[in-house]
Tab-separated table of C-alpha atoms in Angstrom:
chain	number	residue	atom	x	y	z
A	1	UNK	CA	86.643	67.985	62.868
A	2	UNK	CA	87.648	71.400	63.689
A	3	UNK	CA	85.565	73.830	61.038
A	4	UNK	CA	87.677	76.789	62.044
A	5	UNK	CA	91.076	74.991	62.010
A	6	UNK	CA	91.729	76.682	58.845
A	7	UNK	CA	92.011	80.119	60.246
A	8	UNK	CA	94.244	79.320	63.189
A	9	UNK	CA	96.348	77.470	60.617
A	10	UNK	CA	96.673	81.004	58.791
A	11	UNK	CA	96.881	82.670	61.745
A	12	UNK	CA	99.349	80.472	63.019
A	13	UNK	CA	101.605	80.376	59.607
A	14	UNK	CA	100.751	82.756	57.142
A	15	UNK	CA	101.784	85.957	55.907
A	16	UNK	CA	100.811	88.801	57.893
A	17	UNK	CA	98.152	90.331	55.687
A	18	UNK	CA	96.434	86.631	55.443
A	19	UNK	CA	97.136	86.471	59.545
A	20	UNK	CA	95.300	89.904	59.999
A	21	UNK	CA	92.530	88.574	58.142
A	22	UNK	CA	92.426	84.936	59.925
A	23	UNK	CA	92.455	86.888	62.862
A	24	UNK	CA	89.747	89.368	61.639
A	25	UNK	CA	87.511	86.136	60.953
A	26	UNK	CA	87.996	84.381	64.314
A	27	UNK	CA	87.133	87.849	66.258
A	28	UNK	CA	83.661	87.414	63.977
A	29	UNK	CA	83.400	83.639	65.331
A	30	UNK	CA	84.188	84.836	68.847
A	31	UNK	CA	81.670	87.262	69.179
A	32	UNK	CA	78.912	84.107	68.905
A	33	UNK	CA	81.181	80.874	69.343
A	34	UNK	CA	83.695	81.945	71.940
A	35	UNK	CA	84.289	78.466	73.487
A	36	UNK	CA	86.079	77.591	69.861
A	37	UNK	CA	88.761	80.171	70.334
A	38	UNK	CA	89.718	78.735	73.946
A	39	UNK	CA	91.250	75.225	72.856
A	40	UNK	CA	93.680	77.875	71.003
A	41	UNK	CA	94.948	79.791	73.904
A	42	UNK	CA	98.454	78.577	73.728
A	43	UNK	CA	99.379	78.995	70.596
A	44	UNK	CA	97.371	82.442	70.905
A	45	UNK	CA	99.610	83.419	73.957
A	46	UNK	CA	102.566	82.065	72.003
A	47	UNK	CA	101.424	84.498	68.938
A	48	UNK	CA	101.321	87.460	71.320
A	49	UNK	CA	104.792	86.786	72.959
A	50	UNK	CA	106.555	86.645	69.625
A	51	UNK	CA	104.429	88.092	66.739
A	52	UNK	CA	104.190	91.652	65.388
A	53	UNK	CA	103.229	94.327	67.383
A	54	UNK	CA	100.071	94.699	65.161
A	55	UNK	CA	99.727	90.956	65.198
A	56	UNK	CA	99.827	91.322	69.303
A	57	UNK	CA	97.210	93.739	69.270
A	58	UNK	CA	94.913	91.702	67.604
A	59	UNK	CA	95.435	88.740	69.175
A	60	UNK	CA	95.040	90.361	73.231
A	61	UNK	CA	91.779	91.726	71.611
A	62	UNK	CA	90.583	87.535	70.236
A	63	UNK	CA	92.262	86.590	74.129
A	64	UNK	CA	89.486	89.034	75.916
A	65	UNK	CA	86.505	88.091	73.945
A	66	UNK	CA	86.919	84.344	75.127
A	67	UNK	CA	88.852	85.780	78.676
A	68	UNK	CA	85.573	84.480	80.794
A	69	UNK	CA	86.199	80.882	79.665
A	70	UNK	CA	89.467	80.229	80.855
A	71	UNK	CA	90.451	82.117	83.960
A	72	UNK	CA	93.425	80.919	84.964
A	73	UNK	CA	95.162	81.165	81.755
A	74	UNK	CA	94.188	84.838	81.522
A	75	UNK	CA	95.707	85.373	85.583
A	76	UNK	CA	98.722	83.266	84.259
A	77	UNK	CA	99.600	85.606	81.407
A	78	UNK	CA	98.645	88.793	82.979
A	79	UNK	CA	102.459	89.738	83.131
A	80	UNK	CA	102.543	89.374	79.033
A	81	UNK	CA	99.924	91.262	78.334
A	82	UNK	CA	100.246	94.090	80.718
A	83	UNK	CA	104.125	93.930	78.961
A	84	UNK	CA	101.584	94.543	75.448
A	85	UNK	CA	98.948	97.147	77.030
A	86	UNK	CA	102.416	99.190	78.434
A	87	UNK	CA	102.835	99.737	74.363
A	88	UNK	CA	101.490	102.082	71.887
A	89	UNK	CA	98.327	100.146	70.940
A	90	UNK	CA	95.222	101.701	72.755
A	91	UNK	CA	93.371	98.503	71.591
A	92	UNK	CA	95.792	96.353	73.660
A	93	UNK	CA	95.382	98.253	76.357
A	94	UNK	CA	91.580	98.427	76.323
A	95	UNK	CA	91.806	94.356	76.120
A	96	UNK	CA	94.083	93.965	79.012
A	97	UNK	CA	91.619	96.347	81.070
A	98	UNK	CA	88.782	94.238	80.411
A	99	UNK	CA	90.431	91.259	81.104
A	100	UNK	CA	91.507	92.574	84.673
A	101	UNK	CA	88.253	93.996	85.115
A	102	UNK	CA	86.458	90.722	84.467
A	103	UNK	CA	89.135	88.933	86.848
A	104	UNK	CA	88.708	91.735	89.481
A	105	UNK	CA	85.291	90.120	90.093
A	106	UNK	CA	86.802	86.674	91.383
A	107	UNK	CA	87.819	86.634	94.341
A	108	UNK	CA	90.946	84.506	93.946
A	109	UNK	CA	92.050	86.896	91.629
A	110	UNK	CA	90.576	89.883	92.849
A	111	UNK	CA	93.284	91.313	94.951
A	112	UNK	CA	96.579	91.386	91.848
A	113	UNK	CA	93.768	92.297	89.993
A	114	UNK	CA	92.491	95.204	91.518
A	115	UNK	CA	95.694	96.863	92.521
A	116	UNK	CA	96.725	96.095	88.492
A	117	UNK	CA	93.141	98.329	87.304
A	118	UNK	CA	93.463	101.173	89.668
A	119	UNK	CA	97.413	101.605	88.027
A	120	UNK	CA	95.765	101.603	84.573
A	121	UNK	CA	93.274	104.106	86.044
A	122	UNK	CA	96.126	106.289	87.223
A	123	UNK	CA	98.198	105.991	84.269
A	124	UNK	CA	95.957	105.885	81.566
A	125	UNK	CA	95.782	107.900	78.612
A	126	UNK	CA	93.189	111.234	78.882
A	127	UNK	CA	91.341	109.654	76.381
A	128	UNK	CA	91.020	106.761	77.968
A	129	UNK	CA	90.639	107.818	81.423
A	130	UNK	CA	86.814	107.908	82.000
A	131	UNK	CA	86.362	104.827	80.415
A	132	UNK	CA	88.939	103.054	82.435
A	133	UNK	CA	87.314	104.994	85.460
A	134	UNK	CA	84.093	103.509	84.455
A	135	UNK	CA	85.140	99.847	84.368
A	136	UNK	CA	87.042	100.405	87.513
A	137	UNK	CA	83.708	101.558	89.137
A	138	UNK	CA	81.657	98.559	87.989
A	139	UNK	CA	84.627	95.955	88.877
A	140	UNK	CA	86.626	96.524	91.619
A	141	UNK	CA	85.306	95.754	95.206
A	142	UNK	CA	83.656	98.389	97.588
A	143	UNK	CA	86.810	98.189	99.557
A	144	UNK	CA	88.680	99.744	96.901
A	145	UNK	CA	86.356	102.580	96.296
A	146	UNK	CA	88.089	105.358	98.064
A	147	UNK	CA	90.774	104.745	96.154
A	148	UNK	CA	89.879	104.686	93.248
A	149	UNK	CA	88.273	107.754	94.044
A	150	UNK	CA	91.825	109.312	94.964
A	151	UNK	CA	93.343	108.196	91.675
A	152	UNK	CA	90.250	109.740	89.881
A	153	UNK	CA	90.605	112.696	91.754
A	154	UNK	CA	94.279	112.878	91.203
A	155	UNK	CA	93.461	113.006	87.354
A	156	UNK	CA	91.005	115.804	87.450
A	157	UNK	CA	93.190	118.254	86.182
A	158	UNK	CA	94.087	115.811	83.063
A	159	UNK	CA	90.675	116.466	81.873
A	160	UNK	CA	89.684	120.005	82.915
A	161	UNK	CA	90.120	121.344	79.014
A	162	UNK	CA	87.703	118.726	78.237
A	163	UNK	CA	84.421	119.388	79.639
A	164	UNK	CA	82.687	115.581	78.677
A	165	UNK	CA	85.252	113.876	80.366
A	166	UNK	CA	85.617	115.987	83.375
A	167	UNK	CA	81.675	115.997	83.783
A	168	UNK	CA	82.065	111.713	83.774
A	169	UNK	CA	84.671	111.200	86.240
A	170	UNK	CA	82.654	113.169	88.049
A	171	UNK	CA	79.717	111.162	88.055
A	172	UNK	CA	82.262	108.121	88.843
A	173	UNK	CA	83.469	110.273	92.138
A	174	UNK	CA	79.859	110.443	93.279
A	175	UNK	CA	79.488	107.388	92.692
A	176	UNK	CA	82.190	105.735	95.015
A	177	UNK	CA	81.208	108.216	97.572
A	178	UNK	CA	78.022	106.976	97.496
A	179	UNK	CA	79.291	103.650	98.221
């Protein structure tokens, strides 16, 4: 018997202020039991296609905790939840970056991947930008380092009224130089 079958049920058919809290819950459970969540994926990616926007958020966020565990699902549905990170949530956008960042590392997936987290990168918001830059640096193959570099150079002037964040990327630049 499933002991979290409950919440997915509310998640799944509830009102929206008992689904925010079902999915509040299952983020709780996914933090130390994220092989439970994965069984749910495709009524999760279902949720995400159709649900709130709010709803959507929430749901990409549950999707990247357990991301590692099913692979090919995540590659599958990169296309729906790029569609979610291209909207106003900054918490959708920070899941779908993750997930390409933890996909960039395999090398089947590595090369939509890659090309998909440099063009968050480039496009991200300011705020976002060195943290993007960051996971870009960790993720992304050596081969891809001087261009990531470019994009990051290419968004110096984003940042220049903001001392922390210009002071980052430029750690990240020395970085990639360094190889």
């Amino acid at each position: 018997m499933d002991p979290y079958k409950h919440l997915f049920d509310a998640l799944f058919q509830s009102k929206f202020a008992i689904k925010i809290q079902a999915l509040k819950d299952l983020k709780i459970i996914a933090e130390r039991e994220p092989e439970v969540i994965v069984p749910y994926f495709p009524q999760l990616f279902t949720e995400a296609k159709e649900g709130p926007e709010k709803l959507k958020w929430g749901v990409m966020m549950l999707i990247s905790m357990c991301a590692h565990l099913d692979k090919e699902a995540i590659f599958e549905h990169l296309g729906l939840f790029a569609a979610i990170a291209d909207g106003p949530s900054v918490i959708a956008r920070d899941a779908y970056v993750r997930m390409l960042a933890m996909l960039s590392q395999e090398q089947q997936y590595t090369d939509t991947t890659t090309a998909l987290l440099l063009d968050e990168v480039l496009k991200s918001p300011v705020n976002q930008l060195p943290s993007y830059a960051e996971t870009a640096t960790k993720h992304i193959p050596a081969t891809h380092y001087a261009q990531l570099a470019e994009i990051i150079s290419m968004r110096l002037p984003d940042v220049e009224d903001y001392p922390p964040k210009e002071k980052k990327l430029q750690r990240y630049l020395k970085l990639l130089k360094k190889g």
